[in-house]
Amino acid sequence: MMILKIKKIFKSIGPGFIIAAVVLGPGSITVSSKIGSAEGYRLLWVIVVGAVAMSVYTTMSVRFGVTNEKSLLKVISEEYGKWLSVSIGICSFLAALSFQFGNNLGVGIGMHTLTGVGEYVWPLIFTPTAILLTFYARKLFQVLELLMMVMVIVLILAFFINLLFIKPDLLGVAKGFVPTPVSGSNFNDIAALIGTTLVLHNAFFQSYLVQSKGWKTTDLTRSVRDANFGVFLLALMSCLVVVTSASFLKPLGITVNSAADMAIQLELFLGSLARYIFGFGFVAAAFSSLMVNAVTGGGLIADSLGMGRTMDEKMPKVFTTVILLMGMSIAVFFNGNVIYALIMAQASSILGVPLIAIGLFLVLNNKAVMGRYINNKLQNLLAIAGFILICVLVFFMYGKLIGYIGSL
């Protein structure tokens, strides 16, 4: 009976794992490792804030998905104008492209760690592979669900078991979840950490994944559970990496500047194999995120333009390919500090988020569309709080990104 229940739970899980895996890319691991090694435990609370906001918007998207046959962008176009739908599609495209740059860098860093071959060669191999999968893999989402599920579980177990050997300061960890005042110098770290969790174009896309599963209002409970479980796994992984890095790297005075530096965290548990296992995990995280992130951005911009909403149609595949090729090209010709670039890519992905949040908020408060599944007061309060947080970070990151681009 217990085995049957476990099988039933895993059968119902899918979209949540996809969202967790696409967000849990090399940027997330890099950001969490670098911040843990530099700041210790004290910014753990930021991950919780980002996770709560992500959960609010993801469950909003899920409620839309199970209650409507039309796509979210189609409804936004009909109710609020084509301009808003297209604008959200473009924002999603640009956010996906920002992540894609980081994913390609992550593939290069991981493969360089494993093979010693230059970082800029590998995107030229992995991107064509992703394009072939996009066009020729049957039941793409079903394949991705299984791969994402395995990858996320393995990564979490590796870091969790490693922590048992490290034995972190539990009181220090607990204190890290208590919000503390921050200075201007910490805003880059906070924006990056929020950016590893609060990825609204992926929350927005959750409605499409739910609809692709054929889930209806009778599946609302398990849909919400699945979405929240995915966000929980994402936050848990980020916390595990921060705590591991803070417990092991910070006392040694090691600042993360490469994948090899990050791999040191796992040496206590994995010994000399740490570098290779971490490199493999880094590549797996990068490639899975590279693949699904491109599908998300490509699918949303295609739907916003009325050119198709599923990966069985031509134009979503075409736009997905464009994102893959653009992300590869930027990464191949990039000349700079790859670790810092990963962090900036992760943080700057939040720039297009406010418009996506507005679109979701408007639809979920439209009674003609949502009926009795409209947002309640608490959901609106949390959504508005998350929106304010996003706007503050966007204001800060806009200036930082302009300065970073000017320095290249």
mmCIF file of C-alpha atoms in Angstrom, residues 6-380:
data_model
loop_
_atom_site.group_PDB
_atom_site.id
_atom_site.type_symbol
_atom_site.label_atom_id
_atom_site.label_comp_id
_atom_site.label_asym_id
_atom_site.label_seq_id
_atom_site.Cartn_x
_atom_site.Cartn_y
_atom_site.Cartn_z
ATOM 1 C CA ILE A 6 4.633 6.686 -3.305
ATOM 2 C CA LYS A 7 4.164 5.748 -6.974
ATOM 3 C CA LYS A 8 0.962 7.802 -7.089
ATOM 4 C CA ILE A 9 2.719 10.853 -5.637
ATOM 5 C CA PHE A 10 5.595 10.641 -8.128
ATOM 6 C CA LYS A 11 3.170 10.113 -10.988
ATOM 7 C CA SER A 12 1.386 13.338 -10.096
ATOM 8 C CA ILE A 13 4.652 15.265 -9.892
ATOM 9 C CA GLY A 14 5.965 16.758 -13.087
ATOM 10 C CA PRO A 15 5.639 20.470 -13.801
ATOM 11 C CA GLY A 16 6.981 21.327 -10.342
ATOM 12 C CA PHE A 17 10.144 19.317 -10.967
ATOM 13 C CA ILE A 18 10.569 20.970 -14.365
ATOM 14 C CA ILE A 19 10.326 24.435 -12.804
ATOM 15 C CA ALA A 20 12.750 23.455 -10.020
ATOM 16 C CA ALA A 21 15.253 22.008 -12.462
ATOM 17 C CA VAL A 22 15.144 24.881 -14.959
ATOM 18 C CA VAL A 23 15.727 27.433 -12.193
ATOM 19 C CA LEU A 24 18.285 25.213 -10.452
ATOM 20 C CA GLY A 25 20.949 25.838 -13.057
ATOM 21 C CA PRO A 26 24.644 26.714 -12.814
ATOM 22 C CA GLY A 27 23.825 30.292 -11.871
ATOM 23 C CA SER A 28 21.928 29.157 -8.773
ATOM 24 C CA ILE A 29 24.746 26.862 -7.649
ATOM 25 C CA THR A 30 27.388 29.512 -8.360
ATOM 26 C CA VAL A 31 25.521 32.309 -6.613
ATOM 27 C CA SER A 32 24.756 30.170 -3.556
ATOM 28 C CA SER A 33 28.346 28.905 -3.332
ATOM 29 C CA LYS A 34 29.908 32.338 -3.688
ATOM 30 C CA ILE A 35 27.564 33.998 -1.203
ATOM 31 C CA GLY A 36 27.979 31.208 1.342
ATOM 32 C CA SER A 37 31.777 31.428 1.115
ATOM 33 C CA ALA A 38 31.726 35.227 1.452
ATOM 34 C CA GLU A 39 28.780 35.961 3.749
ATOM 35 C CA GLY A 40 28.365 32.733 5.708
ATOM 36 C CA TYR A 41 24.830 31.880 6.796
ATOM 37 C CA ARG A 42 23.500 35.396 7.224
ATOM 38 C CA LEU A 43 21.613 35.719 3.910
ATOM 39 C CA LEU A 44 19.671 32.445 4.137
ATOM 40 C CA TRP A 45 16.520 34.432 4.911
ATOM 41 C CA VAL A 46 16.700 35.974 1.428
ATOM 42 C CA ILE A 47 16.143 32.544 -0.147
ATOM 43 C CA VAL A 48 13.000 32.097 1.961
ATOM 44 C CA VAL A 49 11.656 35.493 0.874
ATOM 45 C CA GLY A 50 12.269 34.624 -2.772
ATOM 46 C CA ALA A 51 10.697 31.178 -2.356
ATOM 47 C CA VAL A 52 7.528 32.565 -0.756
ATOM 48 C CA ALA A 53 7.097 35.080 -3.578
ATOM 49 C CA MET A 54 7.786 32.385 -6.187
ATOM 50 C CA SER A 55 5.254 30.071 -4.530
ATOM 51 C CA VAL A 56 2.557 32.767 -4.558
ATOM 52 C CA TYR A 57 2.937 33.506 -8.269
ATOM 53 C CA THR A 58 3.409 29.854 -9.259
ATOM 54 C CA THR A 59 0.208 28.751 -7.509
ATOM 55 C CA MET A 60 -1.611 31.678 -9.138
ATOM 56 C CA SER A 61 -0.454 30.368 -12.509
ATOM 57 C CA VAL A 62 -1.525 26.832 -11.573
ATOM 58 C CA ARG A 63 -5.029 27.975 -10.594
ATOM 59 C CA PHE A 64 -5.392 29.615 -13.979
ATOM 60 C CA GLY A 65 -4.122 26.517 -15.773
ATOM 61 C CA VAL A 66 -6.623 24.109 -14.226
ATOM 62 C CA THR A 67 -9.615 26.429 -14.651
ATOM 63 C CA ASN A 68 -9.127 27.587 -18.250
ATOM 64 C CA GLU A 69 -8.806 26.007 -21.670
ATOM 65 C CA LYS A 70 -7.269 29.101 -23.241
ATOM 66 C CA SER A 71 -3.638 29.964 -22.600
ATOM 67 C CA LEU A 72 -2.705 32.664 -20.100
ATOM 68 C CA LEU A 73 -1.272 34.987 -22.758
ATOM 69 C CA LYS A 74 -4.348 34.477 -24.962
ATOM 70 C CA VAL A 75 -6.602 35.611 -22.116
ATOM 71 C CA ILE A 76 -4.348 38.586 -21.346
ATOM 72 C CA SER A 77 -4.523 39.568 -25.022
ATOM 73 C CA GLU A 78 -8.332 39.342 -25.087
ATOM 74 C CA GLU A 79 -8.932 41.045 -21.738
ATOM 75 C CA TYR A 80 -6.200 43.703 -21.590
ATOM 76 C CA GLY A 81 -4.879 44.125 -25.108
ATOM 77 C CA LYS A 82 -2.453 42.499 -27.490
ATOM 78 C CA TRP A 83 0.243 44.984 -26.475
ATOM 79 C CA LEU A 84 0.385 43.603 -22.922
ATOM 80 C CA SER A 85 0.486 39.998 -24.108
ATOM 81 C CA VAL A 86 3.313 40.734 -26.568
ATOM 82 C CA SER A 87 5.199 42.790 -23.968
ATOM 83 C CA ILE A 88 5.080 39.884 -21.498
ATOM 84 C CA GLY A 89 6.196 37.523 -24.261
ATOM 85 C CA ILE A 90 9.182 39.759 -25.027
ATOM 86 C CA CYS A 91 10.048 40.088 -21.319
ATOM 87 C CA SER A 92 9.912 36.303 -20.976
ATOM 88 C CA PHE A 93 12.106 35.924 -24.055
ATOM 89 C CA LEU A 94 14.719 38.329 -22.654
ATOM 90 C CA ALA A 95 14.627 36.736 -19.180
ATOM 91 C CA ALA A 96 15.139 33.320 -20.767
ATOM 92 C CA LEU A 97 18.003 34.702 -22.839
ATOM 93 C CA SER A 98 19.657 36.090 -19.710
ATOM 94 C CA PHE A 99 19.475 32.665 -18.090
ATOM 95 C CA GLN A 100 20.637 31.062 -21.322
ATOM 96 C CA PHE A 101 23.876 33.012 -21.283
ATOM 97 C CA GLY A 102 24.546 31.688 -17.799
ATOM 98 C CA ASN A 103 23.556 28.144 -18.769
ATOM 99 C CA ASN A 104 26.019 28.102 -21.652
ATOM 100 C CA LEU A 105 28.770 29.425 -19.404
ATOM 101 C CA GLY A 106 27.826 26.707 -16.904
ATOM 102 C CA VAL A 107 28.120 23.962 -19.523
ATOM 103 C CA GLY A 108 31.548 25.298 -20.453
ATOM 104 C CA ILE A 109 32.756 25.574 -16.850
ATOM 105 C CA GLY A 110 31.549 22.086 -15.947
ATOM 106 C CA MET A 111 33.044 20.408 -19.016
ATOM 107 C CA HIS A 112 36.309 22.297 -18.585
ATOM 108 C CA THR A 113 36.467 20.941 -15.033
ATOM 109 C CA LEU A 114 35.882 17.396 -16.304
ATOM 110 C CA THR A 115 38.070 17.414 -19.398
ATOM 111 C CA GLY A 116 40.439 20.389 -19.291
ATOM 112 C CA VAL A 117 39.185 21.430 -22.746
ATOM 113 C CA GLY A 118 38.437 25.158 -23.117
ATOM 114 C CA GLU A 119 35.155 26.532 -21.768
ATOM 115 C CA TYR A 120 34.052 28.170 -25.020
ATOM 116 C CA VAL A 121 34.097 24.959 -27.075
ATOM 117 C CA TRP A 122 31.306 23.158 -25.230
ATOM 118 C CA PRO A 123 28.333 25.446 -25.993
ATOM 119 C CA LEU A 124 29.020 24.681 -29.671
ATOM 120 C CA ILE A 125 28.365 21.005 -28.899
ATOM 121 C CA PHE A 126 25.560 21.144 -26.333
ATOM 122 C CA THR A 127 23.396 23.762 -28.080
ATOM 123 C CA PRO A 128 23.022 21.771 -31.340
ATOM 124 C CA THR A 129 22.172 18.737 -29.173
ATOM 125 C CA ALA A 130 19.414 20.745 -27.456
ATOM 126 C CA ILE A 131 18.096 21.908 -30.849
ATOM 127 C CA LEU A 132 17.901 18.308 -32.100
ATOM 128 C CA LEU A 133 15.972 17.309 -28.960
ATOM 129 C CA THR A 134 13.612 20.260 -29.423
ATOM 130 C CA PHE A 135 12.672 19.229 -32.949
ATOM 131 C CA TYR A 136 12.857 15.447 -32.814
ATOM 132 C CA ALA A 137 12.270 14.216 -29.236
ATOM 133 C CA ARG A 138 8.800 12.711 -28.916
ATOM 134 C CA LYS A 139 6.835 13.619 -25.807
ATOM 135 C CA LEU A 140 9.510 16.173 -24.888
ATOM 136 C CA PHE A 141 7.978 17.196 -21.556
ATOM 137 C CA GLN A 142 7.599 13.590 -20.373
ATOM 138 C CA VAL A 143 11.279 12.932 -21.098
ATOM 139 C CA LEU A 144 12.299 16.151 -19.364
ATOM 140 C CA GLU A 145 10.163 15.389 -16.294
ATOM 141 C CA LEU A 146 12.014 12.123 -15.675
ATOM 142 C CA LEU A 147 15.458 13.649 -16.271
ATOM 143 C CA MET A 148 14.714 16.653 -14.064
ATOM 144 C CA MET A 149 13.347 14.483 -11.262
ATOM 145 C CA VAL A 150 16.468 12.304 -11.150
ATOM 146 C CA MET A 151 18.867 15.233 -11.404
ATOM 147 C CA VAL A 152 17.252 17.303 -8.655
ATOM 148 C CA ILE A 153 17.047 14.372 -6.238
ATOM 149 C CA VAL A 154 20.691 13.361 -6.829
ATOM 150 C CA LEU A 155 21.972 16.912 -6.316
ATOM 151 C CA ILE A 156 19.997 17.383 -3.103
ATOM 152 C CA LEU A 157 21.130 14.030 -1.701
ATOM 153 C CA ALA A 158 24.792 14.743 -2.506
ATOM 154 C CA PHE A 159 24.807 18.069 -0.681
ATOM 155 C CA PHE A 160 22.673 16.776 2.194
ATOM 156 C CA ILE A 161 24.916 13.770 2.863
ATOM 157 C CA ASN A 162 27.967 16.016 2.604
ATOM 158 C CA LEU A 163 26.507 18.258 5.318
ATOM 159 C CA LEU A 164 26.305 15.268 7.671
ATOM 160 C CA PHE A 165 30.083 15.008 7.409
ATOM 161 C CA ILE A 166 30.717 18.763 7.667
ATOM 162 C CA LYS A 167 28.471 19.222 10.720
ATOM 163 C CA PRO A 168 27.565 22.912 10.285
ATOM 164 C CA ASP A 169 26.898 25.320 13.142
ATOM 165 C CA LEU A 170 23.172 24.703 13.569
ATOM 166 C CA LEU A 171 22.659 27.811 15.706
ATOM 167 C CA GLY A 172 24.402 29.900 13.076
ATOM 168 C CA VAL A 173 22.219 28.343 10.384
ATOM 169 C CA ALA A 174 19.066 29.117 12.395
ATOM 170 C CA LYS A 175 20.171 32.739 12.856
ATOM 171 C CA GLY A 176 20.720 32.993 9.098
ATOM 172 C CA PHE A 177 16.980 32.628 8.539
ATOM 173 C CA VAL A 178 16.288 35.740 10.647
ATOM 174 C CA PRO A 179 16.209 38.897 8.482
ATOM 175 C CA THR A 180 18.976 41.377 9.254
ATOM 176 C CA PRO A 181 19.693 44.926 8.023
ATOM 177 C CA VAL A 182 21.585 45.049 4.726
ATOM 178 C CA SER A 183 23.993 47.585 3.285
ATOM 179 C CA GLY A 184 24.223 48.797 -0.297
ATOM 180 C CA SER A 185 27.165 46.470 -0.897
ATOM 181 C CA ASN A 186 24.917 43.464 -0.186
ATOM 182 C CA PHE A 187 22.222 44.385 -2.693
ATOM 183 C CA ASN A 188 24.021 42.635 -5.543
ATOM 184 C CA ASP A 189 24.123 39.434 -3.470
ATOM 185 C CA ILE A 190 20.475 39.790 -2.457
ATOM 186 C CA ALA A 191 19.350 40.449 -6.043
ATOM 187 C CA ALA A 192 21.295 37.411 -7.233
ATOM 188 C CA LEU A 193 19.862 35.172 -4.494
ATOM 189 C CA ILE A 194 16.329 36.383 -5.200
ATOM 190 C CA GLY A 195 17.040 35.845 -8.889
ATOM 191 C CA THR A 196 17.924 32.189 -8.210
ATOM 192 C CA THR A 197 14.444 31.566 -6.788
ATOM 193 C CA LEU A 198 11.967 34.184 -8.017
ATOM 194 C CA VAL A 199 11.898 33.427 -11.760
ATOM 195 C CA LEU A 200 8.483 34.606 -12.866
ATOM 196 C CA HIS A 201 8.610 33.657 -16.536
ATOM 197 C CA ASN A 202 8.926 30.072 -15.315
ATOM 198 C CA ALA A 203 6.129 30.568 -12.772
ATOM 199 C CA PHE A 204 4.042 32.024 -15.610
ATOM 200 C CA PHE A 205 4.813 28.976 -17.783
ATOM 201 C CA GLN A 206 3.526 26.646 -15.056
ATOM 202 C CA SER A 207 -0.015 27.183 -16.360
ATOM 203 C CA TYR A 208 1.061 25.862 -19.765
ATOM 204 C CA LEU A 209 2.662 22.780 -18.204
ATOM 205 C CA VAL A 210 -0.458 22.092 -16.135
ATOM 206 C CA GLN A 211 -2.643 22.415 -19.244
ATOM 207 C CA SER A 212 -0.307 20.077 -21.158
ATOM 208 C CA LYS A 213 -0.926 17.478 -18.428
ATOM 209 C CA GLY A 214 -4.682 17.830 -18.949
ATOM 210 C CA TRP A 215 -5.257 18.731 -15.285
ATOM 211 C CA LYS A 216 -8.619 20.311 -14.408
ATOM 212 C CA THR A 217 -10.220 21.858 -11.318
ATOM 213 C CA THR A 218 -10.534 18.389 -9.775
ATOM 214 C CA ASP A 219 -6.710 18.265 -9.880
ATOM 215 C CA LEU A 220 -6.250 21.675 -8.255
ATOM 216 C CA THR A 221 -5.041 20.326 -4.912
ATOM 217 C CA ARG A 222 -2.359 18.105 -6.373
ATOM 218 C CA SER A 223 -1.402 20.810 -8.906
ATOM 219 C CA VAL A 224 -0.784 23.320 -6.131
ATOM 220 C CA ARG A 225 1.028 20.677 -4.084
ATOM 221 C CA ASP A 226 3.251 19.857 -7.050
ATOM 222 C CA ALA A 227 4.038 23.526 -7.687
ATOM 223 C CA ASN A 228 4.872 24.219 -4.049
ATOM 224 C CA PHE A 229 6.959 21.061 -3.843
ATOM 225 C CA GLY A 230 8.999 22.232 -6.823
ATOM 226 C CA VAL A 231 9.608 25.635 -5.223
ATOM 227 C CA PHE A 232 10.480 23.932 -1.930
ATOM 228 C CA LEU A 233 13.070 21.713 -3.648
ATOM 229 C CA LEU A 234 14.552 24.751 -5.359
ATOM 230 C CA ALA A 235 14.839 26.695 -2.095
ATOM 231 C CA LEU A 236 16.151 23.629 -0.251
ATOM 232 C CA MET A 237 18.906 23.121 -2.794
ATOM 233 C CA SER A 238 19.962 26.773 -2.632
ATOM 234 C CA CYS A 239 20.011 26.619 1.182
ATOM 235 C CA LEU A 240 22.033 23.395 1.178
ATOM 236 C CA VAL A 241 24.656 24.927 -1.114
ATOM 237 C CA VAL A 242 24.871 28.132 0.958
ATOM 238 C CA VAL A 243 25.191 26.195 4.225
ATOM 239 C CA THR A 244 27.770 23.811 2.748
ATOM 240 C CA SER A 245 29.834 26.654 1.341
ATOM 241 C CA ALA A 246 29.546 28.694 4.543
ATOM 242 C CA SER A 247 30.519 25.699 6.703
ATOM 243 C CA PHE A 248 33.429 24.465 4.616
ATOM 244 C CA LEU A 249 34.782 27.179 2.296
ATOM 245 C CA LYS A 250 34.408 30.284 4.461
ATOM 246 C CA PRO A 251 36.480 28.929 7.409
ATOM 247 C CA LEU A 252 39.244 28.096 4.906
ATOM 248 C CA GLY A 253 39.123 31.607 3.468
ATOM 249 C CA ILE A 254 38.291 30.275 -0.004
ATOM 250 C CA THR A 255 36.434 32.652 -2.329
ATOM 251 C CA VAL A 256 34.632 30.972 -5.203
ATOM 252 C CA ASN A 257 36.231 31.891 -8.533
ATOM 253 C CA SER A 258 35.871 28.614 -10.455
ATOM 254 C CA ALA A 259 33.999 25.311 -10.537
ATOM 255 C CA ALA A 260 37.029 23.715 -8.885
ATOM 256 C CA ASP A 261 36.601 26.080 -5.925
ATOM 257 C CA MET A 262 32.934 25.091 -5.653
ATOM 258 C CA ALA A 263 33.817 21.393 -5.843
ATOM 259 C CA ILE A 264 35.982 21.710 -2.734
ATOM 260 C CA GLN A 265 32.746 21.791 -0.694
ATOM 261 C CA LEU A 266 32.128 18.120 -1.494
ATOM 262 C CA GLU A 267 35.660 16.856 -0.856
ATOM 263 C CA LEU A 268 34.940 15.811 2.719
ATOM 264 C CA PHE A 269 32.312 13.350 1.513
ATOM 265 C CA LEU A 270 33.561 12.506 -1.986
ATOM 266 C CA GLY A 271 37.317 12.938 -1.627
ATOM 267 C CA SER A 272 39.299 13.091 -4.871
ATOM 268 C CA LEU A 273 36.132 12.335 -6.843
ATOM 269 C CA ALA A 274 34.522 15.608 -5.745
ATOM 270 C CA ARG A 275 35.854 17.623 -8.666
ATOM 271 C CA TYR A 276 34.534 15.181 -11.254
ATOM 272 C CA ILE A 277 31.188 14.493 -9.616
ATOM 273 C CA PHE A 278 30.584 18.201 -9.055
ATOM 274 C CA GLY A 279 31.600 18.919 -12.657
ATOM 275 C CA PHE A 280 29.174 16.300 -13.928
ATOM 276 C CA GLY A 281 26.388 17.657 -11.714
ATOM 277 C CA PHE A 282 27.177 21.207 -12.859
ATOM 278 C CA VAL A 283 26.918 20.147 -16.508
ATOM 279 C CA ALA A 284 23.667 18.259 -15.826
ATOM 280 C CA ALA A 285 22.182 21.291 -14.087
ATOM 281 C CA ALA A 286 23.364 23.590 -16.873
ATOM 282 C CA PHE A 287 22.119 21.449 -19.747
ATOM 283 C CA SER A 288 18.718 20.706 -18.215
ATOM 284 C CA SER A 289 18.222 24.391 -17.435
ATOM 285 C CA LEU A 290 19.501 25.347 -20.894
ATOM 286 C CA MET A 291 16.987 23.025 -22.527
ATOM 287 C CA VAL A 292 13.837 23.820 -20.554
ATOM 288 C CA ASN A 293 14.563 27.524 -20.159
ATOM 289 C CA ALA A 294 14.738 27.915 -23.934
ATOM 290 C CA VAL A 295 11.453 26.013 -24.331
ATOM 291 C CA THR A 296 9.839 28.336 -21.782
ATOM 292 C CA GLY A 297 10.987 31.568 -23.417
ATOM 293 C CA GLY A 298 10.322 30.300 -26.931
ATOM 294 C CA GLY A 299 6.862 29.008 -26.084
ATOM 295 C CA LEU A 300 5.765 32.205 -24.348
ATOM 296 C CA ILE A 301 6.895 34.637 -27.048
ATOM 297 C CA ALA A 302 5.315 32.446 -29.750
ATOM 298 C CA ASP A 303 1.995 32.354 -27.899
ATOM 299 C CA SER A 304 2.075 36.113 -27.276
ATOM 300 C CA LEU A 305 2.327 36.626 -31.043
ATOM 301 C CA GLY A 306 -0.448 34.113 -31.743
ATOM 302 C CA MET A 307 1.976 31.667 -33.397
ATOM 303 C CA GLY A 308 1.353 28.574 -31.290
ATOM 304 C CA ARG A 309 1.513 27.557 -27.642
ATOM 305 C CA THR A 310 2.820 23.972 -27.559
ATOM 306 C CA MET A 311 6.083 22.321 -28.581
ATOM 307 C CA ASP A 312 4.140 20.260 -31.119
ATOM 308 C CA GLU A 313 3.821 23.424 -33.215
ATOM 309 C CA LYS A 314 6.440 24.958 -35.493
ATOM 310 C CA MET A 315 6.948 28.509 -34.228
ATOM 311 C CA PRO A 316 7.506 27.704 -30.522
ATOM 312 C CA LYS A 317 10.289 25.401 -31.716
ATOM 313 C CA VAL A 318 11.698 28.129 -33.962
ATOM 314 C CA PHE A 319 11.772 30.701 -31.144
ATOM 315 C CA THR A 320 13.263 28.101 -28.802
ATOM 316 C CA THR A 321 16.040 27.559 -31.349
ATOM 317 C CA VAL A 322 16.630 31.313 -31.589
ATOM 318 C CA ILE A 323 17.099 31.530 -27.803
ATOM 319 C CA LEU A 324 19.455 28.550 -27.850
ATOM 320 C CA LEU A 325 21.573 30.021 -30.639
ATOM 321 C CA MET A 326 21.659 33.530 -29.168
ATOM 322 C CA GLY A 327 22.633 32.234 -25.727
ATOM 323 C CA MET A 328 25.366 30.112 -27.291
ATOM 324 C CA SER A 329 26.724 32.991 -29.384
ATOM 325 C CA ILE A 330 26.918 35.416 -26.466
ATOM 326 C CA ALA A 331 28.686 32.835 -24.291
ATOM 327 C CA VAL A 332 31.170 31.781 -26.991
ATOM 328 C CA PHE A 333 32.288 35.347 -27.698
ATOM 329 C CA PHE A 334 32.203 36.449 -24.053
ATOM 330 C CA ASN A 335 35.535 37.643 -22.688
ATOM 331 C CA GLY A 336 35.512 38.289 -18.958
ATOM 332 C CA ASN A 337 35.190 36.811 -15.476
ATOM 333 C CA VAL A 338 32.813 33.874 -16.005
ATOM 334 C CA ILE A 339 31.889 33.488 -12.319
ATOM 335 C CA TYR A 340 30.951 37.158 -11.989
ATOM 336 C CA ALA A 341 29.137 36.966 -15.332
ATOM 337 C CA LEU A 342 27.080 34.019 -14.078
ATOM 338 C CA ILE A 343 26.042 35.995 -11.022
ATOM 339 C CA MET A 344 25.169 39.086 -13.084
ATOM 340 C CA ALA A 345 23.158 36.972 -15.544
ATOM 341 C CA GLN A 346 21.243 35.421 -12.658
ATOM 342 C CA ALA A 347 20.543 38.789 -11.056
ATOM 343 C CA SER A 348 19.702 40.670 -14.259
ATOM 344 C CA SER A 349 17.068 38.074 -15.238
ATOM 345 C CA ILE A 350 14.791 39.833 -12.777
ATOM 346 C CA LEU A 351 14.606 42.980 -14.950
ATOM 347 C CA GLY A 352 11.643 41.779 -17.023
ATOM 348 C CA VAL A 353 9.740 40.337 -14.081
ATOM 349 C CA PRO A 354 7.438 43.266 -13.065
ATOM 350 C CA LEU A 355 5.357 43.149 -16.257
ATOM 351 C CA ILE A 356 4.942 39.373 -15.947
ATOM 352 C CA ALA A 357 3.777 39.839 -12.354
ATOM 353 C CA ILE A 358 1.273 42.502 -13.415
ATOM 354 C CA GLY A 359 -0.204 40.235 -16.091
ATOM 355 C CA LEU A 360 -0.678 37.359 -13.658
ATOM 356 C CA PHE A 361 -2.128 39.649 -11.001
ATOM 357 C CA LEU A 362 -4.688 41.184 -13.374
ATOM 358 C CA VAL A 363 -5.941 37.841 -14.668
ATOM 359 C CA LEU A 364 -6.153 36.210 -11.227
ATOM 360 C CA ASN A 365 -8.266 39.129 -10.009
ATOM 361 C CA ASN A 366 -10.598 39.007 -13.008
ATOM 362 C CA LYS A 367 -13.786 37.317 -11.803
ATOM 363 C CA ALA A 368 -15.097 36.881 -15.343
ATOM 364 C CA VAL A 369 -12.063 34.701 -16.080
ATOM 365 C CA MET A 370 -11.422 32.990 -12.743
ATOM 366 C CA GLY A 371 -14.888 32.756 -11.194
ATOM 367 C CA ARG A 372 -14.699 31.442 -7.632
ATOM 368 C CA TYR A 373 -10.971 30.727 -8.049
ATOM 369 C CA ILE A 374 -10.150 34.418 -7.986
ATOM 370 C CA ASN A 375 -7.374 35.613 -5.640
ATOM 371 C CA ASN A 376 -8.378 36.117 -2.014
ATOM 372 C CA LYS A 377 -7.156 39.011 0.130
ATOM 373 C CA LEU A 378 -4.171 37.136 1.575
ATOM 374 C CA GLN A 379 -3.022 35.995 -1.854
ATOM 375 C CA ASN A 380 -3.281 39.549 -3.151
#
